[in-house]
Coordinates of C-alpha atoms in Angstrom, one line a residue:
M1 CA 0.0 0.0 0.0
I2 CA 1.3 3.5 -0.9
L3 CA 1.2 5.9 1.9
R4 CA -0.7 9.1 1.3
T5 CA 1.5 12.2 1.3
T6 CA 0.4 15.0 3.7
T7 CA 1.1 18.7 3.6
R8 CA 3.5 18.3 6.4
D9 CA 5.4 15.7 4.5
I10 CA 5.7 18.0 1.5
K11 CA 6.9 21.0 3.6
L12 CA 9.5 18.9 5.3
I13 CA 10.8 17.5 2.0
L14 CA 10.9 20.9 0.3
Y15 CA 12.7 22.4 3.3
W16 CA 15.6 20.1 2.9
V17 CA 15.5 20.2 -0.9
G18 CA 15.9 23.9 -0.6
R19 CA 19.2 23.4 1.2
V20 CA 20.3 21.1 -1.5
I21 CA 19.6 23.8 -4.1
L22 CA 21.4 26.3 -1.9
G23 CA 24.4 23.9 -2.2
V24 CA 24.1 24.1 -6.0
G25 CA 24.2 27.9 -5.8
M26 CA 27.2 27.8 -3.6
L27 CA 29.0 25.5 -6.1
M28 CA 28.3 28.0 -8.9
S29 CA 30.3 30.7 -7.1
I30 CA 33.5 28.9 -8.3
P31 CA 32.9 29.3 -12.0
L32 CA 31.5 32.8 -11.3
V33 CA 34.9 33.8 -9.8
I34 CA 36.8 32.1 -12.7
S35 CA 34.6 34.2 -15.2
L36 CA 35.3 37.4 -13.3
V37 CA 39.1 36.8 -13.1
L38 CA 39.3 36.0 -16.8
R39 CA 36.9 38.9 -17.7
E40 CA 34.2 36.7 -19.2
W41 CA 31.5 39.1 -18.4
N42 CA 28.6 37.4 -20.1
A43 CA 29.4 34.1 -18.4
A44 CA 29.7 35.9 -15.1
L45 CA 26.3 37.4 -15.5
D46 CA 24.8 34.0 -16.4
F47 CA 26.2 32.5 -13.1
A48 CA 25.1 35.5 -11.1
L49 CA 21.5 35.1 -12.3
A50 CA 21.5 31.3 -11.7
I51 CA 22.9 31.8 -8.1
S52 CA 20.2 34.4 -7.5
A53 CA 17.5 31.9 -8.6
C54 CA 19.0 29.2 -6.3
C55 CA 19.1 31.5 -3.3
A56 CA 15.5 32.8 -4.0
F57 CA 14.3 29.2 -4.0
W58 CA 16.1 28.4 -0.7
L59 CA 14.8 31.6 1.0
V60 CA 11.2 30.6 0.1
T61 CA 11.5 27.0 1.4
E62 CA 13.5 28.1 4.4
N63 CA 10.9 30.5 5.6
T64 CA 7.7 28.7 4.5
C65 CA 8.4 25.0 4.9
Y66 CA 10.2 24.5 8.3
E67 CA 8.9 21.5 10.3
R68 CA 10.0 20.7 13.8
R69 CA 10.6 17.0 13.1
D70 CA 13.4 14.9 11.6
L71 CA 13.4 13.2 8.3
G72 CA 12.0 9.7 7.9
W73 CA 13.4 7.0 5.6
M74 CA 11.0 7.8 2.9
H75 CA 11.5 11.5 3.3
G76 CA 15.3 11.0 2.9
M77 CA 14.9 9.1 -0.4
I78 CA 12.5 11.7 -1.8
V79 CA 14.8 14.6 -0.8
V80 CA 17.5 12.9 -2.8
S81 CA 15.5 12.0 -5.9
L82 CA 13.6 15.3 -6.1
G83 CA 16.7 17.2 -5.1
W84 CA 18.5 15.8 -8.2
I85 CA 15.7 16.8 -10.5
L86 CA 15.5 20.4 -9.1
A87 CA 19.3 20.7 -9.1
M88 CA 19.2 19.8 -12.8
L89 CA 16.6 22.5 -13.5
F90 CA 18.4 25.2 -11.6
G91 CA 21.9 24.2 -12.7
A92 CA 20.8 24.3 -16.4
I93 CA 20.2 28.1 -16.2
P94 CA 23.8 29.2 -17.0
H95 CA 24.0 26.4 -19.6
M96 CA 21.0 27.7 -21.4
L97 CA 22.1 31.4 -21.1
S98 CA 25.5 30.5 -22.6
G99 CA 24.0 30.1 -26.1
H100 CA 25.6 26.7 -26.7
F101 CA 22.4 24.7 -26.4
A102 CA 19.6 24.4 -28.8
S103 CA 16.9 24.2 -26.1
Y104 CA 16.5 24.2 -22.3
L105 CA 15.9 20.5 -22.6
D106 CA 19.3 20.0 -24.1
A107 CA 20.8 22.1 -21.2
C108 CA 19.0 19.9 -18.7
F109 CA 20.3 16.8 -20.4
D110 CA 23.8 18.0 -19.9
L111 CA 23.1 18.8 -16.2
M112 CA 21.7 15.3 -15.6
S113 CA 24.7 13.8 -17.5
G114 CA 27.1 15.8 -15.3
Y115 CA 25.5 15.1 -12.0
T116 CA 25.2 11.4 -12.7
T117 CA 28.9 11.4 -13.9
T118 CA 27.7 10.1 -17.3
G119 CA 29.5 12.8 -19.4
M120 CA 27.4 12.4 -22.6
T121 CA 26.7 15.9 -24.0
L122 CA 24.4 17.8 -26.3
I123 CA 26.5 21.0 -26.3
Q124 CA 27.2 22.8 -29.5
D125 CA 30.6 24.3 -30.4
L126 CA 32.3 22.9 -27.3
D127 CA 35.8 24.0 -28.5
H128 CA 34.8 27.7 -28.1
L129 CA 33.1 27.4 -24.7
S130 CA 34.0 30.0 -22.1
H131 CA 36.4 29.0 -19.3
G132 CA 33.8 29.7 -16.7
M133 CA 31.3 27.4 -18.3
N134 CA 33.9 24.7 -18.7
M135 CA 34.7 24.9 -15.1
W136 CA 31.0 24.6 -14.2
R137 CA 30.6 21.5 -16.5
H138 CA 33.5 19.7 -14.8
L139 CA 32.4 20.8 -11.3
L140 CA 29.1 19.1 -12.0
T141 CA 30.9 15.8 -12.5
Y142 CA 33.2 16.3 -9.6
A143 CA 30.4 17.1 -7.2
G144 CA 28.1 14.5 -8.7
G145 CA 30.8 11.8 -8.2
Q146 CA 30.8 12.6 -4.4
G147 CA 27.1 13.2 -4.5
I148 CA 25.3 16.5 -4.7
V149 CA 23.6 15.8 -1.4
V150 CA 27.0 15.1 0.2
I151 CA 27.7 18.8 -0.5
A152 CA 24.7 19.8 1.4
L153 CA 25.5 17.4 4.2
T154 CA 29.0 18.8 4.5
F155 CA 28.0 22.4 4.9
L156 CA 24.3 22.8 5.3
F157 CA 22.8 19.9 7.3
S158 CA 22.9 19.4 11.0
G159 CA 23.8 15.9 12.3
G160 CA 21.2 13.3 13.3
A161 CA 19.1 10.5 12.0
G162 CA 17.6 12.7 9.2
A163 CA 21.0 13.5 7.9
F164 CA 21.9 9.7 7.8
R165 CA 18.7 8.9 5.9
V166 CA 19.5 11.6 3.2
Y167 CA 23.0 10.2 3.0
V168 CA 21.8 6.6 2.5
G169 CA 19.1 8.0 0.1
E170 CA 21.9 8.9 -2.4
G171 CA 22.9 5.3 -2.6
R172 CA 25.8 5.5 -0.1
E173 CA 26.3 3.1 2.8
E174 CA 29.9 3.6 3.8
R175 CA 30.4 5.0 7.3
L176 CA 33.9 6.3 7.6
Y177 CA 33.0 7.7 11.0
P178 CA 30.0 7.1 13.3
N179 CA 28.8 10.6 12.5
V180 CA 27.5 10.9 8.9
I181 CA 28.5 14.6 8.7
R182 CA 32.1 13.7 9.5
T183 CA 31.8 10.9 6.9
A184 CA 30.7 13.4 4.2
R185 CA 33.5 15.7 5.1
A186 CA 36.0 12.9 5.0
I187 CA 34.8 12.0 1.5
W188 CA 35.5 15.5 0.4
M189 CA 38.9 15.6 2.1
I190 CA 39.9 12.4 0.2
S191 CA 38.7 13.9 -3.1
L192 CA 40.3 17.3 -2.6
T193 CA 43.6 15.7 -1.7
Y194 CA 43.6 13.7 -4.8
L195 CA 42.6 16.8 -6.8
V196 CA 45.7 18.6 -5.7
V197 CA 48.1 15.6 -6.5
G198 CA 46.4 14.5 -9.7
S199 CA 46.0 18.0 -11.1
F200 CA 49.7 18.7 -10.5
A201 CA 50.8 15.5 -12.3
L202 CA 48.5 16.4 -15.3
Y203 CA 49.8 19.9 -15.3
L204 CA 53.4 18.7 -15.6
A205 CA 52.4 16.4 -18.4
L206 CA 50.6 19.2 -20.3
L207 CA 53.5 21.6 -19.9
G208 CA 55.7 18.8 -21.3
E209 CA 53.4 18.6 -24.4
G210 CA 53.8 22.4 -25.0
M211 CA 50.5 23.7 -23.7
P212 CA 50.7 27.3 -22.3
A213 CA 50.9 27.5 -18.5
G214 CA 47.6 29.2 -17.8
R215 CA 45.6 27.0 -20.2
G216 CA 47.5 24.0 -18.9
L217 CA 46.5 24.7 -15.4
L218 CA 42.8 24.9 -16.2
H219 CA 42.9 21.8 -18.4
S220 CA 44.8 19.8 -15.7
V221 CA 42.1 20.6 -13.2
W222 CA 39.3 19.7 -15.6
L223 CA 40.9 16.5 -16.7
F224 CA 41.4 15.4 -13.1
M225 CA 37.7 16.2 -12.2
E226 CA 36.3 14.2 -15.2
S227 CA 38.7 11.3 -14.5
W228 CA 38.2 11.1 -10.7
A229 CA 34.5 11.4 -11.2
T230 CA 34.6 8.6 -13.9
A231 CA 32.7 11.0 -16.2
G232 CA 33.1 11.6 -19.9
F233 CA 33.0 15.4 -20.1
N234 CA 36.1 17.0 -21.6
P235 CA 37.0 20.6 -22.5
Q236 CA 37.5 19.6 -26.2
S237 CA 35.2 17.9 -28.6
L238 CA 37.8 15.2 -29.4
N239 CA 37.9 14.2 -25.8
I240 CA 41.3 12.6 -24.7
L241 CA 42.2 12.1 -28.3
Y242 CA 42.7 15.9 -28.5
Y243 CA 45.9 15.7 -26.4
H244 CA 47.7 13.0 -28.4
S245 CA 49.7 12.4 -25.3
L246 CA 50.7 9.0 -23.8
S247 CA 51.5 10.6 -20.4
V248 CA 48.0 12.3 -20.2
E249 CA 46.4 9.0 -21.1
L250 CA 48.4 7.0 -18.5
I251 CA 47.8 9.6 -15.7
T252 CA 44.1 9.9 -16.4
M253 CA 43.8 6.1 -16.5
V254 CA 45.4 5.8 -13.0
I255 CA 43.1 8.6 -11.7
F256 CA 39.8 7.0 -13.0
T257 CA 40.9 3.6 -11.9
I258 CA 41.3 4.6 -8.3
G259 CA 38.3 6.9 -8.6
S260 CA 36.2 3.8 -9.3
F261 CA 37.2 2.3 -5.9
N262 CA 34.9 2.5 -2.8
F263 CA 35.6 5.5 -0.6
A264 CA 35.7 3.2 2.4
L265 CA 38.6 1.4 0.7
H266 CA 40.4 4.7 0.2
F267 CA 39.8 5.5 3.9
A268 CA 41.2 2.1 4.9
V269 CA 44.3 2.6 2.9
W270 CA 44.7 6.2 4.2
T271 CA 44.5 4.9 7.8
G272 CA 47.2 2.3 7.3
N273 CA 45.1 -0.8 6.4
R274 CA 46.7 -1.5 3.0
R275 CA 46.0 -5.2 3.1
E276 CA 42.3 -4.3 2.6
V277 CA 43.0 -3.7 -1.1
L278 CA 43.9 -7.4 -1.7
R279 CA 41.1 -8.7 0.5
N280 CA 38.3 -6.6 -0.9
V281 CA 35.8 -8.6 -3.0
E282 CA 35.2 -5.7 -5.4
I283 CA 38.9 -5.5 -6.3
R284 CA 38.9 -9.2 -6.9
S285 CA 35.7 -9.2 -8.8
M286 CA 36.7 -6.3 -11.0
A287 CA 40.1 -8.0 -11.7
C288 CA 38.3 -11.1 -13.0
T289 CA 35.7 -9.2 -15.2
L290 CA 38.5 -7.0 -16.5
F291 CA 40.5 -10.0 -17.5
I292 CA 37.5 -11.6 -19.3
G293 CA 36.5 -8.3 -20.9
A294 CA 40.1 -7.5 -22.1
A295 CA 40.4 -11.0 -23.6
L296 CA 37.1 -10.6 -25.5
F297 CA 38.1 -7.1 -26.6
S298 CA 41.5 -8.3 -27.9
L299 CA 39.9 -11.2 -29.7
G300 CA 37.5 -8.8 -31.4
L301 CA 40.3 -6.5 -32.5
W302 CA 42.2 -9.5 -33.9
R303 CA 39.1 -10.7 -35.7
A304 CA 38.2 -7.3 -37.2
G305 CA 41.7 -6.0 -37.8
A306 CA 40.3 -2.7 -36.5
L307 CA 43.4 -1.0 -35.3
R308 CA 46.6 -1.2 -37.4
G309 CA 49.9 -1.3 -35.6
T310 CA 50.6 -3.2 -32.4
G311 CA 51.6 -0.1 -30.4
I312 CA 48.5 1.8 -31.3
A313 CA 46.2 -1.2 -30.8
L314 CA 47.7 -1.8 -27.3
R315 CA 47.5 1.9 -26.3
K316 CA 44.0 2.6 -27.5
G317 CA 42.7 -0.8 -26.5
L318 CA 44.0 -0.6 -22.9
Y319 CA 42.5 2.9 -22.5
A320 CA 39.1 1.8 -24.0
V321 CA 38.9 -1.3 -21.7
M322 CA 39.8 0.6 -18.5
S323 CA 37.6 3.5 -19.4
A324 CA 34.6 1.3 -20.0
H325 CA 35.1 -0.9 -16.9
T326 CA 35.5 2.0 -14.6
T327 CA 32.6 3.8 -16.4
A328 CA 35.0 6.8 -16.9
G329 CA 33.8 7.5 -20.4
G330 CA 37.2 8.9 -21.6
S331 CA 37.5 8.3 -25.3
V332 CA 40.6 7.9 -27.6
F333 CA 38.4 7.4 -30.6
Y334 CA 36.8 10.0 -32.9
P335 CA 33.3 11.0 -31.6
G336 CA 30.7 8.5 -32.5
K337 CA 33.1 6.1 -34.2
T338 CA 33.7 3.7 -31.4
I339 CA 31.8 0.7 -32.8
S340 CA 32.9 1.3 -36.4
E341 CA 36.6 1.4 -35.4
L342 CA 36.5 -1.6 -33.1
G343 CA 34.1 -4.0 -34.7
L344 CA 31.1 -5.9 -33.1
V345 CA 33.0 -8.3 -30.8
S346 CA 35.1 -5.6 -29.2
A347 CA 32.1 -3.3 -28.9
W348 CA 30.1 -6.0 -27.0
A349 CA 33.2 -6.5 -24.8
L350 CA 33.0 -2.9 -23.8
I351 CA 29.2 -3.3 -23.3
L352 CA 29.9 -6.1 -20.8
M353 CA 32.4 -4.1 -18.9
M354 CA 30.2 -1.0 -18.8
M355 CA 27.4 -3.2 -17.4
V356 CA 29.6 -4.5 -14.5
G357 CA 31.1 -1.0 -13.8
G358 CA 33.2 -0.1 -10.7
S359 CA 32.8 -0.3 -7.0
A360 CA 29.8 0.4 -4.8
A361 CA 29.8 3.7 -3.0
S362 CA 32.3 5.2 -5.5
T363 CA 32.1 7.6 -8.4
A364 CA 31.5 4.7 -10.8
G365 CA 28.2 3.3 -12.2
G366 CA 27.0 -0.1 -13.4
F367 CA 26.1 -3.3 -11.5
K368 CA 29.1 -2.7 -9.2
G369 CA 31.8 -5.2 -8.4
L370 CA 30.3 -5.9 -5.0
R371 CA 27.0 -7.2 -6.4
V372 CA 28.8 -9.2 -9.0
G373 CA 31.0 -10.7 -6.3
I374 CA 28.0 -11.5 -4.1
I375 CA 26.1 -13.2 -6.9
F376 CA 29.0 -15.4 -8.0
R377 CA 30.0 -16.3 -4.4
S378 CA 26.4 -17.2 -3.6
L379 CA 26.4 -19.5 -6.7
W380 CA 29.5 -21.1 -5.3
Q381 CA 27.8 -21.4 -2.0
D382 CA 24.9 -23.3 -3.6
V383 CA 27.4 -25.6 -5.4
R384 CA 29.1 -26.4 -2.0
R385 CA 25.7 -27.2 -0.4
V386 CA 24.9 -29.7 -3.2
I387 CA 28.2 -31.6 -2.9
S388 CA 28.5 -31.4 0.9
P389 CA 27.0 -33.9 3.3
D390 CA 23.5 -33.2 4.6
Y391 CA 24.7 -32.4 8.1
S392 CA 27.2 -29.8 6.9
V393 CA 26.6 -26.1 7.5
V394 CA 27.8 -24.2 4.4
S395 CA 28.2 -20.4 4.7
E396 CA 30.1 -17.8 2.6
K397 CA 31.2 -14.3 3.4
V398 CA 32.8 -11.5 1.3
R399 CA 35.1 -8.8 2.4
A400 CA 33.8 -5.3 1.6
A401 CA 34.5 -2.6 4.3
G402 CA 34.1 -5.5 6.8
D403 CA 32.8 -9.0 6.6
L404 CA 29.5 -9.5 4.8
W405 CA 27.8 -12.9 5.3
L406 CA 25.8 -14.0 2.3
D407 CA 22.3 -14.7 3.7
D408 CA 19.2 -14.7 1.5
Q409 CA 18.4 -11.0 2.0
V410 CA 21.9 -9.9 0.8
V411 CA 21.8 -12.1 -2.3
R412 CA 18.2 -11.1 -3.1
S413 CA 19.1 -7.4 -2.8
A414 CA 22.0 -7.8 -5.2
M415 CA 20.0 -9.7 -7.7
F416 CA 17.1 -7.2 -7.5
V417 CA 19.3 -4.3 -8.5
V418 CA 21.1 -6.3 -11.3
I419 CA 17.7 -7.3 -12.7
C420 CA 16.5 -3.6 -12.6
Y421 CA 19.6 -2.6 -14.4
M422 CA 19.0 -5.2 -17.1
V423 CA 15.4 -4.0 -17.6
L424 CA 16.7 -0.5 -17.8
F425 CA 19.3 -1.4 -20.4
I426 CA 16.9 -3.4 -22.5
G427 CA 14.2 -0.7 -22.3
G428 CA 16.7 2.0 -23.5
A429 CA 17.9 -0.3 -26.3
V430 CA 14.3 -0.8 -27.5
A431 CA 13.7 2.9 -27.4
G432 CA 16.8 3.4 -29.5
M433 CA 15.7 0.8 -32.0
F434 CA 12.2 2.3 -32.1
F435 CA 13.9 5.4 -33.6
S436 CA 15.6 3.3 -36.3
H437 CA 19.0 2.7 -34.7
E438 CA 20.6 -0.7 -35.3
P439 CA 20.6 -3.1 -32.2
T440 CA 24.3 -3.0 -31.2
S441 CA 24.5 0.8 -31.3
A442 CA 21.1 1.1 -29.5
F443 CA 22.2 -1.3 -26.7
F444 CA 25.7 0.2 -26.5
E445 CA 24.2 3.7 -26.0
S446 CA 21.6 2.5 -23.5
V447 CA 24.2 0.6 -21.4
S448 CA 26.6 3.6 -21.5
L449 CA 23.8 5.9 -20.2
G450 CA 22.4 3.5 -17.6
S451 CA 25.8 2.7 -16.2
N452 CA 26.7 6.4 -16.3
T453 CA 29.7 5.8 -18.6
G454 CA 29.4 8.3 -21.4
L455 CA 30.9 6.4 -24.3
T456 CA 28.7 6.9 -27.4
A457 CA 27.9 4.9 -30.5
G458 CA 26.9 8.2 -32.2
I459 CA 23.2 8.2 -31.3
T460 CA 23.1 10.9 -28.8
G461 CA 23.4 14.5 -30.1
P462 CA 21.5 17.7 -30.6
A463 CA 19.4 16.2 -33.4
T464 CA 18.3 13.3 -31.2
P465 CA 14.4 13.2 -31.0
I466 CA 13.0 14.8 -27.9
A467 CA 11.3 11.6 -26.7
L468 CA 14.6 9.7 -26.9
K469 CA 16.4 12.5 -25.0
L470 CA 13.8 12.3 -22.2
T471 CA 14.1 8.6 -22.1
Y472 CA 17.9 8.8 -21.9
M473 CA 17.7 11.4 -19.1
I474 CA 15.4 9.0 -17.1
I475 CA 17.9 6.2 -17.7
M476 CA 20.8 8.3 -16.4
W477 CA 18.8 9.4 -13.3
M478 CA 17.6 5.9 -12.4
G479 CA 20.9 4.3 -13.0
R480 CA 22.7 6.8 -10.7
L481 CA 20.2 6.5 -7.9
E482 CA 19.9 2.7 -8.3
F483 CA 16.1 2.6 -8.6
I484 CA 14.7 2.3 -5.0
F485 CA 15.1 6.1 -4.4
A486 CA 13.5 6.9 -7.8
F487 CA 10.7 4.5 -7.1
A488 CA 10.1 6.3 -3.8
L489 CA 9.6 9.6 -5.6
I490 CA 7.3 8.0 -8.2
A491 CA 5.2 6.4 -5.5
R492 CA 4.8 9.7 -3.6
V493 CA 3.8 11.5 -6.8
Y494 CA 1.2 8.8 -7.4
S495 CA -0.2 9.3 -3.9
L496 CA -0.4 13.1 -4.6
L497 CA -2.3 12.4 -7.8
G498 CA -5.0 10.4 -5.9
G499 CA -3.4 7.0 -5.3
R500 CA -5.0 5.0 -2.5
G501 CA -3.2 4.8 0.8
R502 CA -3.2 6.0 4.4
G503 CA -1.5 9.0 5.9
G504 CA 1.7 9.3 7.9
S505 CA 5.3 8.8 6.9
G506 CA 7.5 8.9 9.9
R507 CA 8.1 5.2 10.5
K508 CA 11.2 3.5 9.2
G509 CA 11.0 1.6 5.9
R510 CA 8.5 3.8 4.1

């Protein structure tokens, strides 16, 4: 039964959503400063107007929607799912004002793509975009990788059970500290530390390639943000191919690989528990699927003769495999030519790796290595039960930020999410085929969007039909929030539109 939403529920949700939108406005102050320093007056005005809109929304909700009670579990999930949609609408304001988008829908598409760390874009004339707008695009992916609600938790939420419910509502479960606010701040400390180190390494590489110092500094920061967030945005239309630099490719590959690891694993290593890397089920699971995917990819290249020259094949192939598996979306192929350059077998190998994705509670998307590990270990557990004597007690556990015993509930939860992803992927592929795209390209595009990867088969662009753009936006949103949280919002909207149910929403589990 769907619980009926009351006026008090709506006010409570909007109050906290208002704080999320204020966080978006605060984030826009960074590209505003960049625009002012570089005298990009039009871009500065665009950001000033967008910040004003965010602050106005926050002031209205702050003064009209305050409720003297904490968030329930359902409230937390709806704050996240609704917060993402409104953050998209407000964040698209400077995009639309920039003049680089054909419509407000296209601008919203790019915002959803950035927040979800997908990185697929509908922007026009990217190579002549202002520096302030480029900074905003990459900040979207950087903030989206950590979670836009984590920004609000870090600066704008007080501690308590409500804060934890919002934190979990964004698909995060790691508790680096007992207090969720301290956990959110620790996540940002980890990300900012890597930002300094990674950007410096990229800056040296770009200087070595002859890029001017000022431009190289901006590009190094942007390249780090997109790589760490495992997103496909890039300041140039040719993506990573633009740089023609082995050092840039190697450094970004290292960055997006560690960016695809669970933040709890990073924290364990930072606090001296380096053995956790080898014990972690996600690292083991990803290593296995990477080996299988790389073997299929190499077989496909050999079969198709797609890349001439052993050195080039190894260089481009390794980057493509790692970019797909970590859902980074960085491309060393000409835009829209991935499938035609690789051949069908290699393209399906990339599809397989995009589906699996990176680690849970990381910046990566896909099924996640944890769920794949749980499912295969549970299958092994069933095999052991069959071949063991009747009196034997067979149990399995996996190591992921602590020991996790594989009971029926854990396995069912993993299977449920994997099945939801498959339904999402197939639905997106059917939508692509409905608009006359061939099956492999349609499935490649759908998996790339649903796993928040950003590699493209050439389907997504400004000329894409509106219905397909909307479908792809929903796929990105649901893939990033992993379904339950999106379902919670849909259920509440249904109740507001007259769905049957009973009032109240404060108890856990709703």
